[in-house]
Amino acid sequence: MPVVEYAGSSIEVNDEGFLVDSSQWTPEVAEAIATGNGIDELNDQHWKVITFCREDAAKQGTPPGLRRISKNSGVNMKELYQLFPKGPGKLAAMVSGLPKPQGCI
Amino acid sequence: MKNFVILGAGTAGTTVANMLRRKLPSDWSLKIIDPDTDHLFQPDLIFIPFEMQTPEKTIRPRKGTLGKGIEWIQRPVQRVDADKNQVILDGDERVPYDLLVIATGSHIRPEETPGLLGDEWQKSIFDFYTLEGSVALRDALKKFEGGRVVVNTVEMPIKCPVAPLEITFLAESFFTEKGIRDNVELTYVTPLDGAFTKPIAAKALGGILDDRDIKVEAEYNASEVDVDRKVLRSYDERDIPFDMLITIPTHMGAGFIEESGLGDELAFIPTHRHSLIADNHDNIFVLGDATDLPTSKAGSVAHFQAEVVVDNVMHLIKGESPKAVFDGHANCFIESGYGRAMLIDFNYDQEPLPGVYPLPTVGPFPLLKESRFNHWGKLMFRHVYWHALLPGHPIPVPNHMSMVGKKRPGKLTTDAELAS
């Protein structure tokens, strides 16, 4: 597994850039991942999404889907696409230090 | 007299009812509530469009699936009043319970996506998760001579997460055998980041779509259908034109769950991942597709969970703590067309691996690999379903997922090795 330097810490990530160990996540790590993936700066709306994703995943054992995020974080679907361009489900999970949303195969 | 009530007589509810009728003490009554006259064998819905199964053979009268000692109330549920321990039927009739099982499944909600239920519904837009949808798709495929066929999963989670792949493979094989494959452009459109998202499966099977000239449009969240232009549109405004759209619409739990305030945003019920007790109500069990658990919504899961629920019910009745544990175990055959199928076996923690199932070395079913054996296995399962699984008889596969027979790429793993 590759190891990257984020905000002065060595963080283990998988081949696609998702954190291997969610407990290594810090807000500074989130900023670093965001910058590396086309987000200039994390604003309050980003943080609403990230906070919800982390809390929800801790309970559910899996990253939340887009509908779940938009219904519960106070950020609607259209804005999710602006905040996390292209694939908000995947990118929000990555910035939140969670595994990629997956199917069963 | 104490009351045990089960909502929903599908795979999960029927199996639990038939297991419990032999186990509940004599001072317990056993009721199951379901409005539908017939029991539908849902795995056959993917075969109907390709005339590999008839609609008549996929249903049986519900009456014959429920054993002696089970009282069937053939009425729709309006609401559950969990504070008063009552199920409320139409006309405000109340059915009290001491213990309740909710097994009312997951249902397609095409109305959640604007345009799906418009003028093109069942003309050029089809679902295959209902008997009517599957039959309408069959009739359209009979007349279909070519064009753009799009298979789209609107959002996750869905029942039988491999079904979109299966319908795509079966359609590809169907068009080839019909001699019109060259006239068909087939596109698999998924909200996930690929057709295969687990690393080992992606490695083992990733080439299969390319080999069959099936295009993949990934990370696609459908927002609406432009019915006039016959175009599927996403939130990030990617347009996909179609001549035939096979949609896997949004899935949600039963309507009364929203009414009762028991569900999440998709009306799936927050459930303890191991005990299968509802998070907020310790006398309600939830199993099958109705839960919010991160395992597949699949018949095999309903079956493995039924054994856990029944064990835990008996613990509670004896005044013990619920000791039985569900591990997320699922296994599924995946039809891959041309008379072959794949098989996967996995749980909460272990992604699908190659190897053989259920016995080491002899199998007979190869995992994560196409084989005729697996296709026959899927067909044979019809018999097992009606005659062993649904009546609640033991089935000779382990309840918990086992590593025996599975092979991590590069290394053989056994339960003994894992324990050491």
Coordinates of C-alpha atoms in Angstrom, one line a residue:
Chain A
M1 CA 0.0 0.0 0.0
P2 CA 1.3 3.5 -0.8
V3 CA 2.1 5.8 2.1
V4 CA 1.6 9.6 1.5
E5 CA 2.6 12.6 3.5
Y6 CA -0.5 14.5 4.5
A7 CA -0.2 17.6 6.8
G8 CA 3.1 16.3 8.2
S9 CA 1.8 12.7 9.0
S10 CA 2.5 9.5 7.1
I11 CA -0.9 8.1 6.0
E12 CA -1.5 4.7 4.4
V13 CA -3.8 4.9 1.4
N14 CA -5.0 2.3 -1.1
D15 CA -4.3 2.4 -4.8
E16 CA -7.2 4.7 -5.4
G17 CA -6.2 7.1 -2.6
F18 CA -8.7 6.1 0.1
L19 CA -7.4 5.9 3.6
V20 CA -6.7 2.3 4.7
D21 CA -7.3 3.2 8.4
S22 CA -10.1 5.7 9.0
S23 CA -8.7 6.5 12.4
Q24 CA -5.7 8.2 10.8
W25 CA -8.0 10.9 9.5
T26 CA -7.7 14.4 10.8
P27 CA -9.3 17.7 9.5
E28 CA -5.8 18.5 8.1
V29 CA -5.8 15.2 6.2
A30 CA -9.2 16.1 4.8
E31 CA -7.8 19.4 3.5
A32 CA -4.9 17.7 1.9
I33 CA -7.0 15.1 0.2
A34 CA -9.4 17.7 -1.0
T35 CA -6.7 19.9 -2.5
G36 CA -5.2 16.9 -4.3
N37 CA -8.6 16.1 -5.9
G38 CA -9.6 19.4 -7.4
I39 CA -11.3 21.2 -4.4
D40 CA -9.5 24.5 -3.7
E41 CA -10.7 24.9 -0.1
L42 CA -13.1 23.1 2.3
N43 CA -15.8 25.6 3.2
D44 CA -18.6 25.2 5.9
Q45 CA -20.8 23.3 3.5
H46 CA -18.1 20.8 2.8
W47 CA -17.6 20.3 6.5
K48 CA -21.4 19.7 7.0
V49 CA -21.1 16.9 4.5
I50 CA -17.8 15.5 5.9
T51 CA -19.1 15.6 9.5
F52 CA -22.3 13.8 8.6
C53 CA -20.4 11.2 6.5
R54 CA -18.0 10.4 9.4
E55 CA -20.7 10.2 12.0
D56 CA -23.0 8.1 9.9
A57 CA -20.3 5.7 8.8
A58 CA -19.2 5.1 12.4
K59 CA -22.8 4.0 13.1
Q60 CA -23.6 2.1 9.8
G61 CA -20.2 0.6 9.1
T62 CA -20.4 1.9 5.5
P63 CA -20.2 5.3 3.8
P64 CA -23.6 6.9 3.2
G65 CA -25.3 7.2 -0.2
L66 CA -26.0 10.5 -1.9
R67 CA -29.7 10.6 -0.9
R68 CA -28.8 9.8 2.7
I69 CA -26.2 12.6 2.7
S70 CA -28.5 15.2 1.0
K71 CA -31.5 14.3 3.3
N72 CA -29.5 14.5 6.6
S73 CA -26.6 16.9 6.1
G74 CA -28.5 20.0 5.0
V75 CA -26.7 20.1 1.7
N76 CA -28.9 19.3 -1.4
M77 CA -28.0 17.1 -4.3
K78 CA -27.2 19.9 -6.7
E79 CA -24.9 21.5 -4.2
L80 CA -23.2 18.2 -3.5
Y81 CA -22.1 18.1 -7.1
Q82 CA -20.7 21.6 -6.9
L83 CA -18.9 20.9 -3.6
F84 CA -17.5 17.5 -4.7
P85 CA -17.3 17.6 -8.5
K86 CA -18.0 14.6 -10.7
G87 CA -18.7 11.9 -8.2
P88 CA -19.8 13.3 -4.8
G89 CA -20.5 9.9 -3.3
K90 CA -16.9 8.7 -3.9
L91 CA -15.1 12.0 -3.3
A92 CA -17.0 12.9 -0.1
A93 CA -16.1 9.4 1.2
M94 CA -12.5 9.9 0.3
V95 CA -12.2 13.3 1.9
S96 CA -14.0 12.0 5.0
G97 CA -11.4 9.2 5.3
L98 CA -13.9 6.5 4.6
P99 CA -13.7 3.5 2.2
K100 CA -15.1 3.8 -1.3
P101 CA -18.9 3.2 -1.7
Q102 CA -19.1 -0.4 -3.0
G103 CA -21.5 -2.9 -4.4
C104 CA -21.3 -6.5 -3.3
I105 CA -19.0 -7.6 -6.1
Chain B
M1 CA -51.9 -16.0 25.7
K2 CA -48.9 -14.1 24.1
N3 CA -48.9 -12.9 20.6
F4 CA -46.1 -13.3 18.0
V5 CA -46.8 -11.3 14.9
I6 CA -44.9 -11.3 11.6
L7 CA -45.4 -8.6 9.0
G8 CA -44.7 -9.8 5.5
A9 CA -44.9 -13.3 4.1
G10 CA -42.1 -13.2 1.6
T11 CA -38.9 -15.3 1.9
A12 CA -37.9 -13.9 5.3
G13 CA -41.3 -13.8 7.0
T14 CA -42.5 -17.2 5.7
T15 CA -39.2 -18.9 6.7
V16 CA -39.3 -17.4 10.2
A17 CA -43.0 -18.4 10.6
N18 CA -42.4 -21.9 9.5
M19 CA -39.4 -22.4 11.8
L20 CA -41.2 -20.8 14.8
R21 CA -44.4 -22.8 14.5
R22 CA -42.5 -25.9 15.6
K23 CA -40.7 -24.0 18.4
L24 CA -43.0 -21.5 20.1
P25 CA -44.3 -22.6 23.5
S26 CA -48.0 -23.4 23.5
D27 CA -49.0 -20.2 25.2
W28 CA -47.9 -18.2 22.2
S29 CA -50.1 -17.5 19.1
L30 CA -48.4 -17.0 15.7
K31 CA -49.9 -14.6 13.2
I32 CA -48.5 -13.4 9.8
I33 CA -49.9 -10.4 8.0
D34 CA -49.6 -10.0 4.2
P35 CA -52.3 -8.8 1.8
D36 CA -51.1 -10.7 -1.3
T37 CA -52.7 -14.0 -2.3
D38 CA -49.6 -15.4 -4.0
H39 CA -45.9 -16.0 -3.1
L40 CA -43.6 -14.8 -5.8
F41 CA -40.2 -16.6 -6.4
Q42 CA -38.3 -13.4 -7.1
P43 CA -35.0 -14.9 -8.5
D44 CA -37.0 -16.0 -11.6
L45 CA -37.9 -12.5 -12.5
I46 CA -34.7 -12.1 -14.5
F47 CA -35.5 -15.2 -16.5
I48 CA -39.0 -14.2 -17.6
P49 CA -37.9 -11.4 -20.1
F50 CA -35.9 -14.0 -22.0
E51 CA -38.5 -16.7 -21.9
M52 CA -36.3 -18.9 -19.7
Q53 CA -39.2 -19.2 -17.2
T54 CA -42.9 -18.6 -17.4
P55 CA -44.8 -16.2 -15.1
E56 CA -47.1 -19.0 -14.0
K57 CA -44.2 -21.0 -12.6
T58 CA -42.9 -18.1 -10.5
I59 CA -45.9 -17.9 -8.2
R60 CA -47.6 -20.3 -5.9
P61 CA -50.7 -19.7 -3.6
R62 CA -49.4 -18.2 -0.3
K63 CA -51.8 -20.5 1.5
G64 CA -49.7 -23.6 0.7
T65 CA -46.5 -22.0 1.9
L66 CA -47.6 -21.4 5.5
G67 CA -47.6 -24.4 7.8
K68 CA -50.1 -25.5 10.4
G69 CA -50.4 -23.3 13.4
I70 CA -49.8 -20.0 11.5
E71 CA -52.7 -17.7 11.3
W72 CA -52.6 -15.7 8.1
I73 CA -54.3 -12.3 8.2
Q74 CA -54.7 -11.2 4.5
R75 CA -54.9 -7.5 5.0
P76 CA -52.6 -4.5 4.4
V77 CA -50.8 -2.9 7.3
Q78 CA -51.5 0.8 7.9
R79 CA -49.1 1.5 10.7
V80 CA -47.2 0.0 13.6
D81 CA -47.7 1.7 17.0
A82 CA -44.5 0.6 18.6
D83 CA -45.2 2.4 21.9
K84 CA -48.5 0.5 22.3
N85 CA -47.1 -2.7 20.8
Q86 CA -49.9 -2.8 18.2
V87 CA -50.1 -3.3 14.5
I88 CA -52.9 -1.2 12.9
L89 CA -54.8 -2.6 9.9
D90 CA -57.2 -0.7 7.7
G91 CA -60.4 0.3 9.5
D92 CA -58.3 0.9 12.6
E93 CA -58.4 -2.7 13.6
R94 CA -55.6 -3.4 16.0
V95 CA -53.4 -6.5 16.3
P96 CA -51.5 -6.6 19.6
Y97 CA -48.0 -8.2 19.8
D98 CA -45.6 -9.2 22.5
L99 CA -42.9 -9.8 19.9
L100 CA -42.9 -8.5 16.3
V101 CA -41.0 -9.4 13.2
I102 CA -40.9 -6.9 10.3
A103 CA -40.1 -8.6 7.0
T104 CA -41.9 -6.4 4.5
G105 CA -39.0 -6.2 2.1
S106 CA -37.9 -3.6 -0.3
H107 CA -40.0 -2.2 -3.2
I108 CA -39.3 -0.2 -6.4
R109 CA -40.3 3.4 -6.4
P110 CA -40.1 4.6 -10.0
E111 CA -42.1 7.7 -9.1
E112 CA -38.9 9.0 -7.3
T113 CA -37.3 9.7 -10.7
P114 CA -39.2 12.2 -12.8
G115 CA -40.1 10.9 -16.2
L116 CA -39.8 7.2 -15.5
L117 CA -43.5 6.7 -15.0
G118 CA -44.4 8.9 -18.0
D119 CA -45.8 7.9 -21.3
E120 CA -42.9 5.6 -22.1
W121 CA -43.4 3.4 -19.0
Q122 CA -43.7 -0.2 -20.2
K123 CA -43.4 1.1 -23.8
S124 CA -39.7 1.8 -24.0
I125 CA -38.9 2.0 -20.2
F126 CA -39.1 -1.2 -18.2
D127 CA -38.4 -2.5 -14.8
F128 CA -37.9 -6.2 -14.1
Y129 CA -38.5 -6.2 -10.3
T130 CA -42.2 -6.9 -10.6
L131 CA -44.0 -9.6 -12.4
E132 CA -45.9 -7.1 -14.6
G133 CA -42.6 -5.3 -15.4
S134 CA -40.8 -8.5 -16.3
V135 CA -43.6 -9.7 -18.5
A136 CA -43.9 -6.3 -20.3
L137 CA -40.1 -6.4 -20.9
R138 CA -40.5 -9.9 -22.3
D139 CA -43.1 -8.8 -24.8
A140 CA -41.1 -5.8 -25.8
L141 CA -37.9 -7.9 -26.3
K142 CA -39.8 -10.3 -28.6
K143 CA -40.5 -7.4 -31.0
F144 CA -37.1 -5.6 -30.5
E145 CA -34.9 -5.5 -33.6
G146 CA -32.1 -3.3 -32.4
G147 CA -31.1 0.1 -31.0
R148 CA -29.6 1.6 -27.9
V149 CA -30.4 -0.5 -24.8
V150 CA -29.5 1.1 -21.5
V151 CA -29.5 -0.7 -18.1
N152 CA -29.5 1.8 -15.3
T153 CA -29.5 1.5 -11.5
V154 CA -30.9 4.8 -10.2
E155 CA -29.4 4.6 -6.7
M156 CA -28.2 2.1 -4.1
P157 CA -29.1 0.2 -2.1
I158 CA -31.2 -2.2 -4.3
K159 CA -32.6 -5.6 -3.8
C160 CA -30.3 -8.2 -5.4
P161 CA -27.4 -5.9 -6.2
V162 CA -26.1 -8.3 -8.9
A163 CA -29.4 -8.3 -10.8
P164 CA -28.5 -5.3 -13.0
L165 CA -25.4 -7.2 -14.2
E166 CA -27.4 -10.4 -14.7
I167 CA -30.0 -8.7 -16.8
T168 CA -27.2 -7.1 -18.9
F169 CA -25.4 -10.4 -19.5
L170 CA -28.6 -12.2 -20.2
A171 CA -29.7 -9.5 -22.6
E172 CA -26.4 -9.6 -24.4
S173 CA -26.6 -13.3 -24.8
F174 CA -30.3 -13.1 -25.9
F175 CA -29.5 -10.5 -28.6
T176 CA -26.6 -12.7 -29.8
E177 CA -28.7 -15.8 -30.0
K178 CA -31.5 -13.9 -31.7
G179 CA -28.9 -12.8 -34.3
I180 CA -29.4 -9.0 -33.7
R181 CA -26.4 -8.4 -31.5
D182 CA -24.7 -6.2 -34.1
N183 CA -27.7 -3.9 -34.2
V184 CA -27.7 -3.3 -30.4
E185 CA -25.6 -0.9 -28.4
L186 CA -25.7 -2.0 -24.8
T187 CA -24.7 0.3 -22.0
Y188 CA -24.5 -0.5 -18.3
V189 CA -25.0 2.7 -16.2
T190 CA -24.2 2.6 -12.5
P191 CA -24.0 5.1 -9.6
L192 CA -20.9 3.1 -8.4
D193 CA -17.5 3.7 -9.9
G194 CA -17.6 0.6 -12.0
A195 CA -19.5 -2.6 -12.8
F196 CA -17.2 -4.4 -10.3
T197 CA -16.1 -2.4 -7.2
K198 CA -14.4 -5.0 -5.0
P199 CA -10.8 -5.3 -5.9
I200 CA -10.5 -9.1 -6.2
A201 CA -13.8 -9.4 -8.2
A202 CA -12.8 -6.5 -10.4
K203 CA -9.5 -8.3 -11.2
A204 CA -11.2 -11.7 -11.8
L205 CA -14.1 -10.4 -13.8
G206 CA -13.3 -6.9 -15.0
G207 CA -12.7 -7.9 -18.6
I208 CA -16.0 -9.6 -19.1
L209 CA -17.9 -6.4 -20.1
D210 CA -15.2 -5.4 -22.6
D211 CA -15.2 -8.8 -24.1
R212 CA -18.9 -8.6 -24.8
D213 CA -18.7 -5.1 -26.0
I214 CA -20.9 -3.7 -23.2
K215 CA -20.2 0.0 -22.5
V216 CA -20.0 1.2 -18.9
E217 CA -21.1 4.6 -17.7
A218 CA -19.9 4.9 -14.0
E219 CA -20.6 7.3 -11.2
Y220 CA -23.8 8.2 -12.8
N221 CA -26.7 9.4 -10.6
A222 CA -29.8 9.6 -12.7
S223 CA -31.9 12.6 -11.9
E224 CA -34.7 12.4 -14.6
V225 CA -35.8 11.0 -17.9
D226 CA -36.6 13.4 -20.7
V227 CA -39.5 11.3 -22.1
D228 CA -39.9 13.3 -25.4
R229 CA -36.3 12.9 -26.4
K230 CA -35.9 9.5 -24.8
V231 CA -32.9 10.6 -22.8
L232 CA -31.7 9.6 -19.4
R233 CA -30.1 12.5 -17.5
S234 CA -27.9 12.7 -14.5
Y235 CA -27.4 15.4 -11.8
D236 CA -24.1 16.3 -13.5
E237 CA -26.0 16.6 -16.8
R238 CA -24.7 13.7 -18.7
D239 CA -27.3 12.7 -21.2
I240 CA -27.7 9.1 -22.3
P241 CA -30.1 8.5 -25.2
F242 CA -32.0 5.2 -25.3
D243 CA -34.4 3.2 -27.4
M244 CA -35.0 0.8 -24.6
L245 CA -34.3 1.7 -20.9
I246 CA -34.2 -1.1 -18.4
T247 CA -34.4 0.7 -15.1
I248 CA -33.6 -0.4 -11.6
P249 CA -35.6 2.3 -9.8
T250 CA -35.0 3.6 -6.3
H251 CA -35.8 1.0 -3.7
M252 CA -37.6 1.7 -0.5
G253 CA -39.1 -0.1 2.5
A254 CA -42.8 -0.7 2.8
G255 CA -45.0 2.4 2.9
F256 CA -46.3 1.8 6.5
I257 CA -42.8 2.1 7.8
E258 CA -42.7 5.7 6.9
E259 CA -46.1 6.2 8.4
S260 CA -44.9 4.5 11.6
G261 CA -41.7 6.6 11.9
L262 CA -39.6 3.4 12.0
G263 CA -37.4 3.9 9.0
D264 CA -34.5 5.9 7.6
E265 CA -34.8 8.2 4.6
L266 CA -35.4 5.2 2.4
A267 CA -37.8 3.6 4.9
F268 CA -35.3 0.9 5.8
I269 CA -35.3 0.1 9.5
P270 CA -32.2 0.8 11.6
T271 CA -31.3 -2.7 12.9
H272 CA -28.6 -4.1 15.1
R273 CA -26.1 -5.8 12.6
H274 CA -25.6 -8.9 14.7
S275 CA -28.7 -9.5 16.9
L276 CA -31.2 -8.2 14.2
I277 CA -33.2 -6.4 16.8
A278 CA -34.6 -3.0 15.8
D279 CA -32.3 -0.2 17.1
N280 CA -35.0 1.6 19.0
H281 CA -37.4 -1.2 20.0
D282 CA -36.2 -4.3 21.8
N283 CA -39.3 -6.4 21.0
I284 CA -39.1 -5.9 17.3
F285 CA -36.9 -8.0 15.0
V286 CA -36.1 -6.9 11.5
L287 CA -34.8 -9.1 8.7
G288 CA -34.5 -9.6 5.0
D289 CA -34.6 -6.5 2.7
A290 CA -36.4 -4.4 5.3
T291 CA -33.2 -3.7 7.3
D292 CA -30.7 -0.9 6.8
L293 CA -27.8 -3.3 7.2
P294 CA -24.8 -3.1 4.9
T295 CA -25.1 -6.6 3.4
S296 CA -26.9 -7.6 0.2
K297 CA -30.7 -7.5 0.1
A298 CA -31.0 -11.1 -1.1
G299 CA -32.9 -14.3 -0.4
S300 CA -29.8 -16.0 0.9
V301 CA -29.4 -13.3 3.5
A302 CA -33.0 -13.6 4.5
H303 CA -32.5 -17.3 5.0
F304 CA -29.3 -16.9 7.1
Q305 CA -31.0 -14.1 9.1
A306 CA -34.1 -16.2 9.7
E307 CA -32.0 -18.8 11.6
V308 CA -30.5 -16.0 13.8
V309 CA -33.9 -14.4 14.5
V310 CA -35.5 -17.7 15.5
D311 CA -32.6 -18.5 17.8
N312 CA -32.7 -15.0 19.4
V313 CA -36.5 -15.2 19.7
M314 CA -36.2 -18.4 21.6
H315 CA -33.5 -16.9 23.8
L316 CA -35.8 -13.9 24.7
I317 CA -38.8 -16.2 25.4
K318 CA -36.6 -18.2 27.8
G319 CA -35.6 -14.9 29.5
E320 CA -32.0 -15.1 28.1
S321 CA -30.1 -12.5 26.2
P322 CA -30.1 -12.8 22.4
K323 CA -26.9 -14.7 21.8
A324 CA -27.1 -15.6 18.1
V325 CA -25.1 -13.5 15.7
F326 CA -25.6 -12.6 12.1
D327 CA -22.3 -12.0 10.3
G328 CA -23.6 -10.4 7.1
H329 CA -23.3 -13.7 5.2
A330 CA -24.7 -13.7 1.7
N331 CA -24.3 -15.9 -1.4
C332 CA -25.6 -15.3 -4.8
F333 CA -25.5 -16.9 -8.2
I334 CA -24.9 -14.4 -11.0
E335 CA -26.3 -15.4 -14.4
S336 CA -23.7 -14.5 -17.0
G337 CA -25.5 -15.6 -20.2
Y338 CA -24.9 -18.4 -22.6
G339 CA -26.1 -21.0 -20.0
R340 CA -23.4 -20.1 -17.5
A341 CA -23.4 -18.3 -14.1
M342 CA -20.9 -17.2 -11.4
L343 CA -21.2 -17.6 -7.7
I344 CA -20.1 -15.3 -4.8
D345 CA -20.0 -15.9 -1.1
F346 CA -19.2 -13.1 1.3
N347 CA -20.0 -11.3 4.6
Y348 CA -19.7 -7.9 6.3
D349 CA -16.0 -8.2 6.4
Q350 CA -14.9 -10.5 3.7
E351 CA -15.2 -9.6 0.0
P352 CA -16.0 -12.3 -2.5
L353 CA -13.0 -14.6 -3.2
P354 CA -12.3 -17.2 -5.8
G355 CA -12.3 -20.9 -4.8
V356 CA -15.1 -23.5 -4.5
Y357 CA -18.3 -23.7 -2.5
P358 CA -19.6 -25.2 -0.2
L359 CA -17.0 -28.0 0.3
P360 CA -13.2 -27.5 -0.1
T361 CA -11.7 -29.0 -3.2
V362 CA -14.9 -30.8 -4.4
G363 CA -17.2 -27.7 -4.4
P364 CA -19.0 -28.4 -6.7
F365 CA -19.7 -24.7 -7.3
P366 CA -16.7 -22.6 -8.5
L367 CA -16.6 -19.1 -6.9
L368 CA -16.1 -15.9 -8.8
K369 CA -15.9 -17.7 -12.1
E370 CA -18.3 -18.5 -14.9
S371 CA -19.5 -22.1 -15.1
R372 CA -22.4 -24.2 -16.3
F373 CA -22.5 -25.9 -12.9
N374 CA -23.4 -22.6 -11.3
H375 CA -26.2 -22.0 -13.8
W376 CA -27.6 -25.5 -13.0
G377 CA -27.2 -24.7 -9.4
K378 CA -29.3 -21.6 -9.8
L379 CA -32.0 -23.6 -11.5
M380 CA -31.9 -26.4 -9.0
F381 CA -32.3 -23.8 -6.2
R382 CA -36.0 -23.3 -7.3
H383 CA -36.7 -26.7 -5.9
V384 CA -34.7 -26.1 -2.7
Y385 CA -36.6 -22.8 -2.2
W386 CA -40.1 -24.2 -2.3
H387 CA -39.4 -27.5 -0.6
A388 CA -36.7 -26.8 2.0
L389 CA -35.9 -23.1 2.6
L390 CA -39.5 -21.7 2.7
P391 CA -40.8 -24.6 4.9
G392 CA -38.0 -23.8 7.3
H393 CA -36.2 -27.2 6.9
P394 CA -32.4 -27.3 7.5
I395 CA -30.3 -26.6 4.4
P396 CA -26.8 -28.1 4.3
V397 CA -24.8 -24.9 4.0
P398 CA -23.2 -23.2 7.0
N399 CA -25.0 -20.2 8.5
H400 CA -21.8 -18.2 9.0
M401 CA -19.6 -17.6 6.1
S402 CA -16.6 -20.0 6.1
M403 CA -13.2 -19.5 4.5
V404 CA -12.9 -23.2 3.8
G405 CA -12.5 -23.7 0.0
K406 CA -11.8 -20.0 -0.6
K407 CA -8.6 -18.9 -2.0
R408 CA -7.1 -15.4 -1.6
P409 CA -5.1 -14.7 -4.7
G410 CA -1.7 -16.0 -4.0
K411 CA -2.6 -17.9 -0.8
L412 CA -4.9 -20.6 0.4
T413 CA -6.9 -19.6 3.4
T414 CA -8.6 -21.9 5.8
D415 CA -10.6 -21.4 9.0
A416 CA -7.7 -23.1 10.9
E417 CA -5.2 -20.7 9.4
L418 CA -7.4 -17.7 10.3
A419 CA -7.8 -18.9 13.8
S420 CA -4.0 -19.4 14.3

